[in-house]
Coordinates of C-alpha atoms and ligand atoms in Angstrom, one line a residue:
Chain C
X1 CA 19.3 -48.3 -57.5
X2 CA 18.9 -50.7 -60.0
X3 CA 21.6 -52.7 -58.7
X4 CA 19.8 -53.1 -55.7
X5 CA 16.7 -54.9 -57.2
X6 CA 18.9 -57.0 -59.2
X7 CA 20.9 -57.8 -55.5
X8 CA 17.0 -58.6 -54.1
X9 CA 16.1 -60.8 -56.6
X10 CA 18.7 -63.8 -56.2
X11 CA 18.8 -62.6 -52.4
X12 CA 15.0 -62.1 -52.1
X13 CA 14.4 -61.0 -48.2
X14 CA 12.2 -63.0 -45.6
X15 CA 8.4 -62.3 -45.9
X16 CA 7.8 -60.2 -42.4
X17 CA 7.7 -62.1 -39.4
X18 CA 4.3 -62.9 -38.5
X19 CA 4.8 -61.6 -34.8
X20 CA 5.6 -58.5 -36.4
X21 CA 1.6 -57.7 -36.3
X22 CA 0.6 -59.7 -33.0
X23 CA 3.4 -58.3 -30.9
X24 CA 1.3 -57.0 -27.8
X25 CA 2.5 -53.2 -27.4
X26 CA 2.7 -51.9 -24.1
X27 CA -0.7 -51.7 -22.5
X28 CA -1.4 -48.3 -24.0
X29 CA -1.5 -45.1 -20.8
X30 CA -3.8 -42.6 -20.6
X31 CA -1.7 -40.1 -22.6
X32 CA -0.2 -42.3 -25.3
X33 CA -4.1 -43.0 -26.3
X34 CA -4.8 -39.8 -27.5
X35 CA -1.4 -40.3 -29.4
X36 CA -0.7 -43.8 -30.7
X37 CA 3.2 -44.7 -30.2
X38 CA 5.3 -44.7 -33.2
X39 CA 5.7 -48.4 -34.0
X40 CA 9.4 -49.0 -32.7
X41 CA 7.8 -47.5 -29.5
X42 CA 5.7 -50.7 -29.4
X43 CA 8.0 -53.7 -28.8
X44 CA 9.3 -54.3 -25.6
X45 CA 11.6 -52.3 -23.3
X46 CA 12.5 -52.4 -19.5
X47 CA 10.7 -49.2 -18.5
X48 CA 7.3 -47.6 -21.1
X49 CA 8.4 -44.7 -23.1
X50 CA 7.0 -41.3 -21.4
X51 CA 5.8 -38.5 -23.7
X52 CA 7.7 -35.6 -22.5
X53 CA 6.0 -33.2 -25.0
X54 CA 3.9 -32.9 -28.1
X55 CA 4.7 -30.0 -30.2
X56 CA 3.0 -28.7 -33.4
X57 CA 5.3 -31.3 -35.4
X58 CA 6.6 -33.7 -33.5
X59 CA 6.4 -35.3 -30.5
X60 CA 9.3 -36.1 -28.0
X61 CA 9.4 -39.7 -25.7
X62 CA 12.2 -40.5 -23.3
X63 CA 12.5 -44.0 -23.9
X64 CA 15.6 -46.3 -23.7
X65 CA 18.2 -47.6 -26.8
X66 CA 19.6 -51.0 -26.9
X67 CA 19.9 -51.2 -23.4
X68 CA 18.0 -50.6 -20.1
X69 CA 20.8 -48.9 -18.7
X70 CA 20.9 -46.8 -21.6
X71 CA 18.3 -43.9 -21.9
X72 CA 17.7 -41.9 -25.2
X73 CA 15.4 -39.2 -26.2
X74 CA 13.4 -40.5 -29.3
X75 CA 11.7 -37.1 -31.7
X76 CA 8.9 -38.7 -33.7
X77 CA 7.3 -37.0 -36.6
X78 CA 3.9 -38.6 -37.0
X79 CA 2.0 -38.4 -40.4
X80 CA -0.1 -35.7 -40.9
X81 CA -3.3 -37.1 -42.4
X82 CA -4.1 -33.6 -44.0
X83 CA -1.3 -33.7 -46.3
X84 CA -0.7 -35.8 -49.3
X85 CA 0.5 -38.9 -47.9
X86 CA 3.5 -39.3 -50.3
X87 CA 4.3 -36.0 -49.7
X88 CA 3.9 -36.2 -46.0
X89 CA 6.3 -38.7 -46.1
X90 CA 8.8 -37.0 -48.3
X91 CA 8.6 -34.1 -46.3
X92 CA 9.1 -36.1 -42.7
X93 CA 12.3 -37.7 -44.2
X94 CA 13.9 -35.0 -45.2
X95 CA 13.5 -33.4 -41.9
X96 CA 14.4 -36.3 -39.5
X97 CA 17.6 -36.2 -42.2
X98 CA 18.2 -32.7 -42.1
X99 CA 18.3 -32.9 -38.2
X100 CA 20.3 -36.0 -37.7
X101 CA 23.0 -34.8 -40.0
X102 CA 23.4 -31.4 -38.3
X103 CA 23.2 -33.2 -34.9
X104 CA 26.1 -35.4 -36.3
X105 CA 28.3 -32.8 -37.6
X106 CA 27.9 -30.3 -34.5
X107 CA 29.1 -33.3 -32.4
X108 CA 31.9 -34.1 -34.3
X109 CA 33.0 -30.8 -34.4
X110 CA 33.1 -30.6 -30.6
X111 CA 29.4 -28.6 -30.2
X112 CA 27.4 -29.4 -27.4
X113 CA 24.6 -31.3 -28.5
X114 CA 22.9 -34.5 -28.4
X115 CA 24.7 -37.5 -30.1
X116 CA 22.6 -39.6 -32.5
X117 CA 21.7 -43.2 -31.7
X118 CA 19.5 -44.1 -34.8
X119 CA 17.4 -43.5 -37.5
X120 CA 14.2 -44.0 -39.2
X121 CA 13.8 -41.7 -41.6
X122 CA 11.0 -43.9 -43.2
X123 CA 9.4 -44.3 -39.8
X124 CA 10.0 -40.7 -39.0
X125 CA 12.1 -41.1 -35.8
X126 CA 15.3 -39.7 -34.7
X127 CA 17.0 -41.4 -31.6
X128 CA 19.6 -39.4 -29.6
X129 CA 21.4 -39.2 -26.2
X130 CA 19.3 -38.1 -23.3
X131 CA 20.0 -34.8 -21.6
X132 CA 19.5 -34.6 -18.6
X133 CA 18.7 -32.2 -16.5
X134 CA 16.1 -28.9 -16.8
X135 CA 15.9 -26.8 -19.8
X136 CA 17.6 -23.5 -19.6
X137 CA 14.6 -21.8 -19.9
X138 CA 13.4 -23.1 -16.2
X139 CA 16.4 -22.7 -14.5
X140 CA 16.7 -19.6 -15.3
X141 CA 13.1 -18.3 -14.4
X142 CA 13.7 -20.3 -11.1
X143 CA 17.2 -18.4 -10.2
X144 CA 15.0 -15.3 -10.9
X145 CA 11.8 -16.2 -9.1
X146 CA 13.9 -16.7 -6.1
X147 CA 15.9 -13.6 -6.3
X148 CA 13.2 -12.0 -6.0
X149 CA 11.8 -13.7 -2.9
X150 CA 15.2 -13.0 -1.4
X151 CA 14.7 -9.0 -2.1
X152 CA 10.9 -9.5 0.0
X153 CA 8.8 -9.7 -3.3
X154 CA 7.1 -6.4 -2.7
X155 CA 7.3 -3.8 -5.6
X156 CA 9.5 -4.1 -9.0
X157 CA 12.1 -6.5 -8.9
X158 CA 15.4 -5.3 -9.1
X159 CA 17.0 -5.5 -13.2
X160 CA 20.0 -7.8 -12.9
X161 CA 22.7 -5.7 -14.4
X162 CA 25.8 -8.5 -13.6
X163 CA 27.7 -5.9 -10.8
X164 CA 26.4 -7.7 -8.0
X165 CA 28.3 -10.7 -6.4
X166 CA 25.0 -12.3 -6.0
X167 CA 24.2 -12.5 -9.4
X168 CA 27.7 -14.0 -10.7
X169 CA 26.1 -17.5 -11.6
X170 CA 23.4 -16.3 -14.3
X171 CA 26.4 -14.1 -15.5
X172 CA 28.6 -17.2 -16.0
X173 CA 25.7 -19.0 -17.6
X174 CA 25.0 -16.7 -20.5
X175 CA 28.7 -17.1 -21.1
X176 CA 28.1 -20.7 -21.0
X177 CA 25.4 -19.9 -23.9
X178 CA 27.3 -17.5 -25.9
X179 CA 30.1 -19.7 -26.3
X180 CA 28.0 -22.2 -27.3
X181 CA 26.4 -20.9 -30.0
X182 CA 29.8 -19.2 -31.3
X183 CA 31.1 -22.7 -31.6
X184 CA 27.8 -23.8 -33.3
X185 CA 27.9 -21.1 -35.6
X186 CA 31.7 -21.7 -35.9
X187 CA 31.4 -25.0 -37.8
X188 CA 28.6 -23.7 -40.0
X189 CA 25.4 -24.2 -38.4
X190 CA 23.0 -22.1 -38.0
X191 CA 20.0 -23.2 -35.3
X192 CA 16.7 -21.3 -36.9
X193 CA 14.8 -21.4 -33.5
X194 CA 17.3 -20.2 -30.7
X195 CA 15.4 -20.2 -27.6
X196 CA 16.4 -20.8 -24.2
X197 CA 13.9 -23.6 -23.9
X198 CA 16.0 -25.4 -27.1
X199 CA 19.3 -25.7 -24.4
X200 CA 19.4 -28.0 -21.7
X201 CA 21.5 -27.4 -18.3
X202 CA 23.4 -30.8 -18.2
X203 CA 24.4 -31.0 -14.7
X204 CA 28.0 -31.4 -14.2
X205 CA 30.0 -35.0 -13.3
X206 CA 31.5 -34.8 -10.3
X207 CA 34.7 -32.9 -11.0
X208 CA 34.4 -32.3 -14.2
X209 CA 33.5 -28.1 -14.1
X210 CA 34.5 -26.4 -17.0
X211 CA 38.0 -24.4 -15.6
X212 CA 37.7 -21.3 -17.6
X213 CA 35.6 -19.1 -14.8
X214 CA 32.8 -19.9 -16.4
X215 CA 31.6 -22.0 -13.9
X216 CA 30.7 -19.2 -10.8
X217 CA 30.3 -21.5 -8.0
X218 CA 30.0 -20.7 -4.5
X219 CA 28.0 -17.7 -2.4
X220 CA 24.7 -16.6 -4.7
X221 CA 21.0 -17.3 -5.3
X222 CA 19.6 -20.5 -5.6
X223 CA 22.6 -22.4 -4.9
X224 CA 23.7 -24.5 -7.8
X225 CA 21.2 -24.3 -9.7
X226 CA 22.5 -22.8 -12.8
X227 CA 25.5 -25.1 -12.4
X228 CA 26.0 -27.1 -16.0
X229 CA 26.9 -27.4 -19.5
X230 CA 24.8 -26.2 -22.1
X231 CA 23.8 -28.2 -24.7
X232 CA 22.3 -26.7 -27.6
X233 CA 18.9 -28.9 -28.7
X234 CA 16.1 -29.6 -31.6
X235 CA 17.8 -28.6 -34.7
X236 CA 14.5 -29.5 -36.4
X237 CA 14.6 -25.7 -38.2
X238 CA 18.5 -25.7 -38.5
X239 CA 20.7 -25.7 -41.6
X240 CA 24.0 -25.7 -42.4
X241 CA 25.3 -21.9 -43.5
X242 CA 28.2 -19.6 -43.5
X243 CA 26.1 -16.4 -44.1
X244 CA 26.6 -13.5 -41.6
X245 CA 23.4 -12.6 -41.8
X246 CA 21.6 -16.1 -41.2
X247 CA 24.1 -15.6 -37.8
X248 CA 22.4 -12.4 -36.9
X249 CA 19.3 -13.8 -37.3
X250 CA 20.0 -16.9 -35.2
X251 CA 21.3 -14.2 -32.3
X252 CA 18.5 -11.6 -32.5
X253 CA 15.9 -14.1 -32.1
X254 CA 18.0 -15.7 -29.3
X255 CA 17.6 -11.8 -27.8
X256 CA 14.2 -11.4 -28.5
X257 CA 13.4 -14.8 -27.0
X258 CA 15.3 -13.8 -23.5
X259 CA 13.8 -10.4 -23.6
X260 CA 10.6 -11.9 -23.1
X261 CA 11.3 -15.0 -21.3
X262 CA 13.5 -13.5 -18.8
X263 CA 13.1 -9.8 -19.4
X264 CA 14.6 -8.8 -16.3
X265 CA 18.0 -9.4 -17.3
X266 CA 17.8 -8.5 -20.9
X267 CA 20.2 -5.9 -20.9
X268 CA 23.1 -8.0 -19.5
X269 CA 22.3 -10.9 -21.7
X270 CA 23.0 -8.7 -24.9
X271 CA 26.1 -7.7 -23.0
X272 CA 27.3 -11.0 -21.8
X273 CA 26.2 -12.8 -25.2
X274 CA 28.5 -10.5 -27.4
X275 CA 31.9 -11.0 -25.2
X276 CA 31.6 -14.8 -24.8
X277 CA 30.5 -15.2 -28.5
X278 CA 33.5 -13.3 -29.5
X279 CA 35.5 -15.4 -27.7
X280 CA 34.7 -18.9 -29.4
X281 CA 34.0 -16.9 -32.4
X282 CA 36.4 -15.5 -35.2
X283 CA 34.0 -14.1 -37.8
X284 CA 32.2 -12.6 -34.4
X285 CA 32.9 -8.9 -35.2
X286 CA 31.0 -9.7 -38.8
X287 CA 28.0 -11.2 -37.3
X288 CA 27.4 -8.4 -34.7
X289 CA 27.8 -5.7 -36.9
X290 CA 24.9 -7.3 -38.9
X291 CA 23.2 -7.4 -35.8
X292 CA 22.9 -4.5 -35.4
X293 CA 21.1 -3.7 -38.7
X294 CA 18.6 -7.0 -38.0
X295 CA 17.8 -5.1 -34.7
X296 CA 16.9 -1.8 -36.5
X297 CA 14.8 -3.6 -38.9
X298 CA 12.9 -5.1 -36.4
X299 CA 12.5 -2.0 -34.5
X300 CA 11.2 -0.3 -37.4
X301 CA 8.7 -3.5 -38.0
X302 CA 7.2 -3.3 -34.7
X303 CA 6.8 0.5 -34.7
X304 CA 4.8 0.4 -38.3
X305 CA 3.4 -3.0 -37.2
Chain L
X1 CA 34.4 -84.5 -21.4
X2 CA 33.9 -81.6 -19.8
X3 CA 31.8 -81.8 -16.3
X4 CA 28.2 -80.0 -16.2
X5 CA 30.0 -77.1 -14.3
X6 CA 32.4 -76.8 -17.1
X7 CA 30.0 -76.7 -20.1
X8 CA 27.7 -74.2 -18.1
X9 CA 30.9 -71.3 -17.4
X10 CA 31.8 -71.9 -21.0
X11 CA 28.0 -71.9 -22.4
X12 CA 27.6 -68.7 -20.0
X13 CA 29.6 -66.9 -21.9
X14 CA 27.7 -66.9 -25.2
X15 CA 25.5 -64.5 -23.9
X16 CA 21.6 -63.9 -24.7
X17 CA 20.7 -60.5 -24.8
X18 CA 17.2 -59.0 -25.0
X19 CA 17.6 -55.5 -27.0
X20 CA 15.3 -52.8 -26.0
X21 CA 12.3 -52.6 -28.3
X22 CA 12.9 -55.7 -30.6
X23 CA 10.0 -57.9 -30.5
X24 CA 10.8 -61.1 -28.2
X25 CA 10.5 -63.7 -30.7
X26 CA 14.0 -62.4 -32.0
X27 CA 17.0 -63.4 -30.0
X28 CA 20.3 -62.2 -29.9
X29 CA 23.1 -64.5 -29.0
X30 CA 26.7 -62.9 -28.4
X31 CA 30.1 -64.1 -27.7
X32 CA 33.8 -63.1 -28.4
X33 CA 36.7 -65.5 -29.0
X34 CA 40.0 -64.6 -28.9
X35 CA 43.1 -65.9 -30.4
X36 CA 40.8 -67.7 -33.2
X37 CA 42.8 -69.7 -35.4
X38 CA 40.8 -71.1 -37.9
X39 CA 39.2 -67.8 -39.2
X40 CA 39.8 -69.0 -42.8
X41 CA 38.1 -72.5 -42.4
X42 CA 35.4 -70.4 -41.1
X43 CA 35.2 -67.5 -43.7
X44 CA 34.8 -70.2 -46.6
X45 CA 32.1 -71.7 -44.9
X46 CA 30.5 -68.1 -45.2
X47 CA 31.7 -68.2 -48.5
X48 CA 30.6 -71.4 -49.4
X49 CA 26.8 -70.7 -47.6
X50 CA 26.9 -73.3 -45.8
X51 CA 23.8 -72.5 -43.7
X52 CA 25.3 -74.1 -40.4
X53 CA 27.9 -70.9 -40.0
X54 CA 25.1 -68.5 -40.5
X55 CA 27.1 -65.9 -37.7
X56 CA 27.6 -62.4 -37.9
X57 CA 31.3 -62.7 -37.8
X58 CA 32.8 -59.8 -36.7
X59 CA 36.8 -59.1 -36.3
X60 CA 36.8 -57.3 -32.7
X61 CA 40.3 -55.2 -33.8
X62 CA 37.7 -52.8 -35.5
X63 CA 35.2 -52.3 -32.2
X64 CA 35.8 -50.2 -29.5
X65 CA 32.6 -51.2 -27.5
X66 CA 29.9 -53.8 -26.7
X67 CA 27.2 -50.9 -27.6
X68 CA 28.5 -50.6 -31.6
X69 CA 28.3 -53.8 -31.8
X70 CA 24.7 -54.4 -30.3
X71 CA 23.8 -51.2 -32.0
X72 CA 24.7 -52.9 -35.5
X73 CA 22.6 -55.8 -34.4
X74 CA 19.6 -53.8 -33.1
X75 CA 20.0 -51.6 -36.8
X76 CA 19.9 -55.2 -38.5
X77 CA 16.9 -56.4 -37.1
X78 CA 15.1 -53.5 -37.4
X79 CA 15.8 -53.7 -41.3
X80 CA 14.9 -57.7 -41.4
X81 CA 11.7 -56.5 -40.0
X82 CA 11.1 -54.3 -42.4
X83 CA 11.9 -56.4 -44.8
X84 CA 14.4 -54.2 -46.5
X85 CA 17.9 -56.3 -46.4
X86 CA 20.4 -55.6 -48.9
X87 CA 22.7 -58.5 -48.1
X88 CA 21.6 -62.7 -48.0
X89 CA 20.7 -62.4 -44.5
X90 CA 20.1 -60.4 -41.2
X91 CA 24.1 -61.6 -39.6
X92 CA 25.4 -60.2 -43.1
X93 CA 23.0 -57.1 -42.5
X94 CA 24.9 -56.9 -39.1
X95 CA 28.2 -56.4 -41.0
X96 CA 27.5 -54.2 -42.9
X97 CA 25.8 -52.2 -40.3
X98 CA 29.0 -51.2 -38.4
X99 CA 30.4 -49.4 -41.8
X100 CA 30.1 -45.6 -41.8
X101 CA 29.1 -46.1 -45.9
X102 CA 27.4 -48.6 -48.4
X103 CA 30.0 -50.3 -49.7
X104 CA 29.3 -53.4 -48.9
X105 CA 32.4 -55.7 -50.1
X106 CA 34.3 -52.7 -48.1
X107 CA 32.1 -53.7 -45.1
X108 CA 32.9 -57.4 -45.0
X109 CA 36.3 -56.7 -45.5
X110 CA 37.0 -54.3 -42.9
X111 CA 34.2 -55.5 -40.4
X112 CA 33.9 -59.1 -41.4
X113 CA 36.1 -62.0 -41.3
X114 CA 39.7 -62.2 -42.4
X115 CA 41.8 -64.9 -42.7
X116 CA 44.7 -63.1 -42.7
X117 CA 44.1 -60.3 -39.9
X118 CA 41.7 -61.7 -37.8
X119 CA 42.4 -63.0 -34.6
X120 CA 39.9 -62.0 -32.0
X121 CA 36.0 -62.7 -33.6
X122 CA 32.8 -61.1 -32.2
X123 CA 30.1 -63.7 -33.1
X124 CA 26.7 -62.9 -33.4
X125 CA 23.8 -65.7 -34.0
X126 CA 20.1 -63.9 -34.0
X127 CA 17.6 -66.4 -34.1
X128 CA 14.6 -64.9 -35.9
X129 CA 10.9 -65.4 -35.6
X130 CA 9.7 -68.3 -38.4
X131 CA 8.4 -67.0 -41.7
X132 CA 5.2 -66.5 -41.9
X133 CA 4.4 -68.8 -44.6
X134 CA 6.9 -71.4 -44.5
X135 CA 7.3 -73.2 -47.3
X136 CA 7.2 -76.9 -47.2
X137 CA 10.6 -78.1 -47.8
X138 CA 12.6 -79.2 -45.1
X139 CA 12.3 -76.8 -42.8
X140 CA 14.6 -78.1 -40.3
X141 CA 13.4 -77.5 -36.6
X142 CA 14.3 -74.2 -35.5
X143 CA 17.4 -73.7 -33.3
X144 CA 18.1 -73.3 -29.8
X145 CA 20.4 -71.4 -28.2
X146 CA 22.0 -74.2 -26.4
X147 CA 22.7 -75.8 -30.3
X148 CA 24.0 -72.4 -31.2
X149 CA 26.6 -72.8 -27.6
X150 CA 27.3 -76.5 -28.4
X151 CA 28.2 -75.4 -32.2
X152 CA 30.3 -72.3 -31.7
X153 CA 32.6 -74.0 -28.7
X154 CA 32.6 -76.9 -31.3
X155 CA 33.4 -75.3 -34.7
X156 CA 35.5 -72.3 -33.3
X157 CA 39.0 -72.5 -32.4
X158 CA 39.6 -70.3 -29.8
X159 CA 38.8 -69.1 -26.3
X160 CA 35.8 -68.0 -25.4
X161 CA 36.3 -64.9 -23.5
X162 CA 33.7 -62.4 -22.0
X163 CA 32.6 -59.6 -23.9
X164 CA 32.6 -56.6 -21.8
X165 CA 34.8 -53.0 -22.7
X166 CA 36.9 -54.1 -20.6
X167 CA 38.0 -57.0 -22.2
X168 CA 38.0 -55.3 -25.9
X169 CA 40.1 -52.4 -24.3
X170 CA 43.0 -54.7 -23.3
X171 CA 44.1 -54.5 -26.4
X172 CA 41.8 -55.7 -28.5
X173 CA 40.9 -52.4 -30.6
X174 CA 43.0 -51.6 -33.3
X175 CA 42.5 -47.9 -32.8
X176 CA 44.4 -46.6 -35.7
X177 CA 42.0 -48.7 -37.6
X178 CA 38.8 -47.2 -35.9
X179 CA 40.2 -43.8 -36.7
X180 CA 40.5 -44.5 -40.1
X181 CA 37.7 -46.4 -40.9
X182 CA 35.1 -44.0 -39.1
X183 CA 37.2 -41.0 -39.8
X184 CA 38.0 -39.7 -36.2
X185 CA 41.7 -38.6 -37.4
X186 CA 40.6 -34.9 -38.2
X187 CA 38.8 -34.9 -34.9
X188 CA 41.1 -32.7 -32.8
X189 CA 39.3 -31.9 -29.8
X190 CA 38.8 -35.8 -29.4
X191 CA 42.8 -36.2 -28.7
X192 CA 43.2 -33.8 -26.2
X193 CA 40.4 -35.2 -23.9
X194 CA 43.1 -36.1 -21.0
X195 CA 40.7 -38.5 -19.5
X196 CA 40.9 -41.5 -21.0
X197 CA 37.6 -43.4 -20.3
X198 CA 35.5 -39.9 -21.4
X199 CA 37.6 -40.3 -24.7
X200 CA 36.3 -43.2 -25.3
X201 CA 32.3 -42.6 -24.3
X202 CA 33.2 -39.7 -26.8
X203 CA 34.7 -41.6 -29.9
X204 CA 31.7 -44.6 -29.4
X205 CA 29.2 -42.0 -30.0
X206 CA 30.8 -40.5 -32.8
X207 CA 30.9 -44.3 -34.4
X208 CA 27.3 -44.4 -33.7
X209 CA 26.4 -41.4 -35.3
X210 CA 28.4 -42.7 -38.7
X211 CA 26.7 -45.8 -38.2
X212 CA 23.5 -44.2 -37.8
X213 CA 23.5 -42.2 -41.0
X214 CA 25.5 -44.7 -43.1
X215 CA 24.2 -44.0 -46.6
X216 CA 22.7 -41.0 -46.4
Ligands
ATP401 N1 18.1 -35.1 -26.2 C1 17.2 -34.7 -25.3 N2 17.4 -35.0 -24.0 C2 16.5 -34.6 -23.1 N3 15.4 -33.9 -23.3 C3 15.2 -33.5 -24.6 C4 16.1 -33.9 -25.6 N4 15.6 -33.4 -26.8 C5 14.5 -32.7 -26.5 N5 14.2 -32.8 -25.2 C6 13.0 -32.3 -24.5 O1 11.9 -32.3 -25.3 C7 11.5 -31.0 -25.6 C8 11.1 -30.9 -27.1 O2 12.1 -31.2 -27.9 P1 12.4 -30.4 -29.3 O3 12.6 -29.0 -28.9 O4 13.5 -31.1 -30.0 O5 11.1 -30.6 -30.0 P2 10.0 -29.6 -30.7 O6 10.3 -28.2 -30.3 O7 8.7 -30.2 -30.5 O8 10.5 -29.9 -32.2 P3 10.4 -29.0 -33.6 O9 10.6 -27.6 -33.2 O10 11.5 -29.5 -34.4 O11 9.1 -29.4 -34.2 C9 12.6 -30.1 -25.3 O12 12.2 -28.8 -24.9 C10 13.3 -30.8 -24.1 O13 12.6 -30.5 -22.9
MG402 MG1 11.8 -27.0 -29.2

């Protein structure tokens, strides 16, 4: 620290450009207005940045990095003006932090997940790769909207129990998924909001399917469109732990999450999700045993609550 | 002397390059020599500040792509901006902003000029916006890029080649350096990627990432 100042003093940096203030940002759009672009958003690119959602805490833009050819998903935490400001701040850096370090060490480790461009912790902005490509969540309401068309839409929808040769694709995708997460908790992460909207179905280059069977092409509903690798996304509540029971966690609410997102193939997603975890998994047996105890204590919550 | 043509293919490849979101009154100026062999004529005049050879000299065995590099520059001017340098000046910032740490004599060294190892030279001019309040010494007019051209092919013995991947992957890289320095060696899963190009997109972004959370 203090070396640093000294190193400043006989090197004392430039006083800030003056265009640093009259750069003309982008002519702001109707939906930017309402939320005012985080400043690196403001200087010139090739195409505008899009917001492409604005959650509780932060906001996500599909912008570009470094080049035009280049696009990159940008997560901006804007101040909250309710808090302290110094702890605002505090707080905003050690989450962009926390997230761009368990981005960087999933990747490394060979989990599917966005690679890190850049980062402003000060500015509260996290630049990664861009996904592309529909969350998991869509495609696979899609897949089962259309089944249903297909079986005349009158009456209760058939469950999707994984025996018929129709429904081979979703069955090869939530092996996709549990694989996924087994490697992600393999390397010791664990997510803290497993959700089917926080993976993206990154469509496949051309010839580059994965060659285990778990890529069901072919005959089936909806034709290629649960074709893709996962990639597991917005680590904003993740942290790095070996615990068993942190794991459990992480899966129940995955299950929970499913259940009611997609509740028509529930039982076959518990199914599916425990073979493919094992099998990317060593500690797996561990993890499921537990649970099963998180599952009981939730039942028990929900039938006092 | 060289005919108009000439000077124009050679100046051509000192290319400008407009970053995505940097404000327009920086600009970055970009070209890679190979077979450079007065690296240690040039590194004293770093060492010796002599403000003329203000470059980001950069020794092209330790890059694997055009995006690290432009991503060091892009990281540089976003800390001259903010006014937060920890080196003399935003081509030093660049530097240092390929190392995966803070140490910044490490950085020059293994990033930087040599005179002993380096042979191929990445060199980066950015031309910054004036201070605000300039104060009223000499402030020599502010330079163009076609002085920047004119002094580089001038000062810089060596051939001015184009830098694409291309280029850098015909033998430019000294992997086993870029594996050490950005420690890809315990990486297994990186080696056994068959195809070679989709090994590479994988290793750059695993140097941006280390670049990207450098000191912290
Ligand atoms: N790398 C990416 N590439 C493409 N799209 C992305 C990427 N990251 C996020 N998105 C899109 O933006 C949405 C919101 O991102 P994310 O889930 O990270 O933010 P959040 O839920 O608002 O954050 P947090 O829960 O940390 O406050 C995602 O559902 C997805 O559609
Ligand atoms: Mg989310």
């Amino acid at each position: 620290m203090a070396k640093t100042a000294q190193w400043r003093k006989i090197h004392p940096p430039p006083p800030p450009p003056a265009q640093q203030q009259s750069e003309k940002p982008h002519e702001p759009k109707p939906e930017t207005e309402q939320f005012p672009l985080p400043t690196i958003l403001t200087y010139p690119s090739s195409t505008p940045p899009t917001l492409i959602t604005q959650g509780a805490e932060a906001r996500l833009y599909k912008t570009t990095y470094l080049l035009p050819s280049l696009p990159a998903a940008l997560k901006y935490r804007p101040p909250k003006t309710w808090r302290h400001p110094v702890l605002d701040a505090r707080l905003t850096r050690h989450r962009i932090l926390a997230e761009a370090r368990v981005l960087t060490r999933c990747r490394r480790a060979g989990v599917p997940v966005p690679a890190v461009y850049a980062v402003d912790e000060g500015a509260g902005w996290l630049a990664m790769e861009w996904i592309g490509g529909p969350p998991a969540r869509a495609a696979i309401n899609e897949w089962l909207k259309r089944r249903k068309e297909e079986e005349g839409g009158e009456g209760r929808a058939v469950p999707v129990t994984g025996k018929e040769e129709r429904d081979k694709q979703l069955v090869a995708l939530m092996r996709r998924i549990g694989s996924a997460v087994g490697r992600m908790h393999g390397v010791g992460v664990v997510h803290g909001d497993l959700t089917t909207s926080n993976m993206m179905l990154r469509p496949w280059e051309k010839g580059r399917e994965p060659a285990n069977g778990y890529a069901a092409t072919g005959e089936g509903v909806g034709d290629g469109l649960l074709d893709g690798d996962i990639v597991i996304i917005d680590f904003g509540l993740a942290s790095q732990s070996t615990s068993d029971e942190d794991r459990a966690v992480d899966l129940y609410v995955l299950e929970r999450a499913f259940a009611s997102t997609h509740s028509r193939a529930e039982a076959l997603f518990t199914a599916t999700l425990e073979s493919s975890y094992k099998e990317t998994f060593k500690q797996a047996p561990v993890v499921l045993k537990k649970l099963e105890e998180v599952r009981m204590r939730g039942r028990k919550r929900s039938m006092i609550g | 002397m060289a005919s108009p043509s000439d000077s124009q293919t050679a100046s051509s490849l000192i290319e400008t390059i407009q970053l995505e979101h940097v404000p327009s009154s920086y600009t970055v100026l970009v070209g890679l020599f190979k077979d450079v062999s007065n690296a240690e004529f040039l590194q004293q005049q770093l060492l010796g500040r002599n403000s003329e050879y203000e470059y980001a000299f950069i020794d092209a065995s330790s890059v694997i792509s055009r995006i690290q590099v432009l991503a060091a520059v892009y990281k540089a001017i976003t800390i001259h901006m903010s006014g937060s340098m920890k080196t003399p000046n935003v081509h030093s910032e660049i530097v240092c902003s390929l190392s995966p740490n803070n140490n910044i004599s490490e950085a020059y060294r293994r990033f930087g000029i040599t005179p002993s190892s380096s042979k191929h030279l990445i060199i980066v001019k950015v031309l910054t916006p004036l201070p605000a309040i300039t104060t009223t010494t000499t402030s020599s007019s502010p330079l163009t890029p076609q002085a920047v051209h004119q002094h580089l092919f001038a000062n810089v013995k060596g051939t001015p080649t184009p830098f694409t991947d291309e280029v850098l992957q015909s033998g430019l890289t000294d992997w086993a350096k870029v594996r050490k320095y950005y420690k890809l060696n315990g990486v297994g899963w990186l080696d056994s990627i068959k195809d070679e190009s989709l090994r590479r997109r994988e290793a750059e972004v695993l140097v941006l990432g280390s670049m990207a959370l450098r000191s912290l």
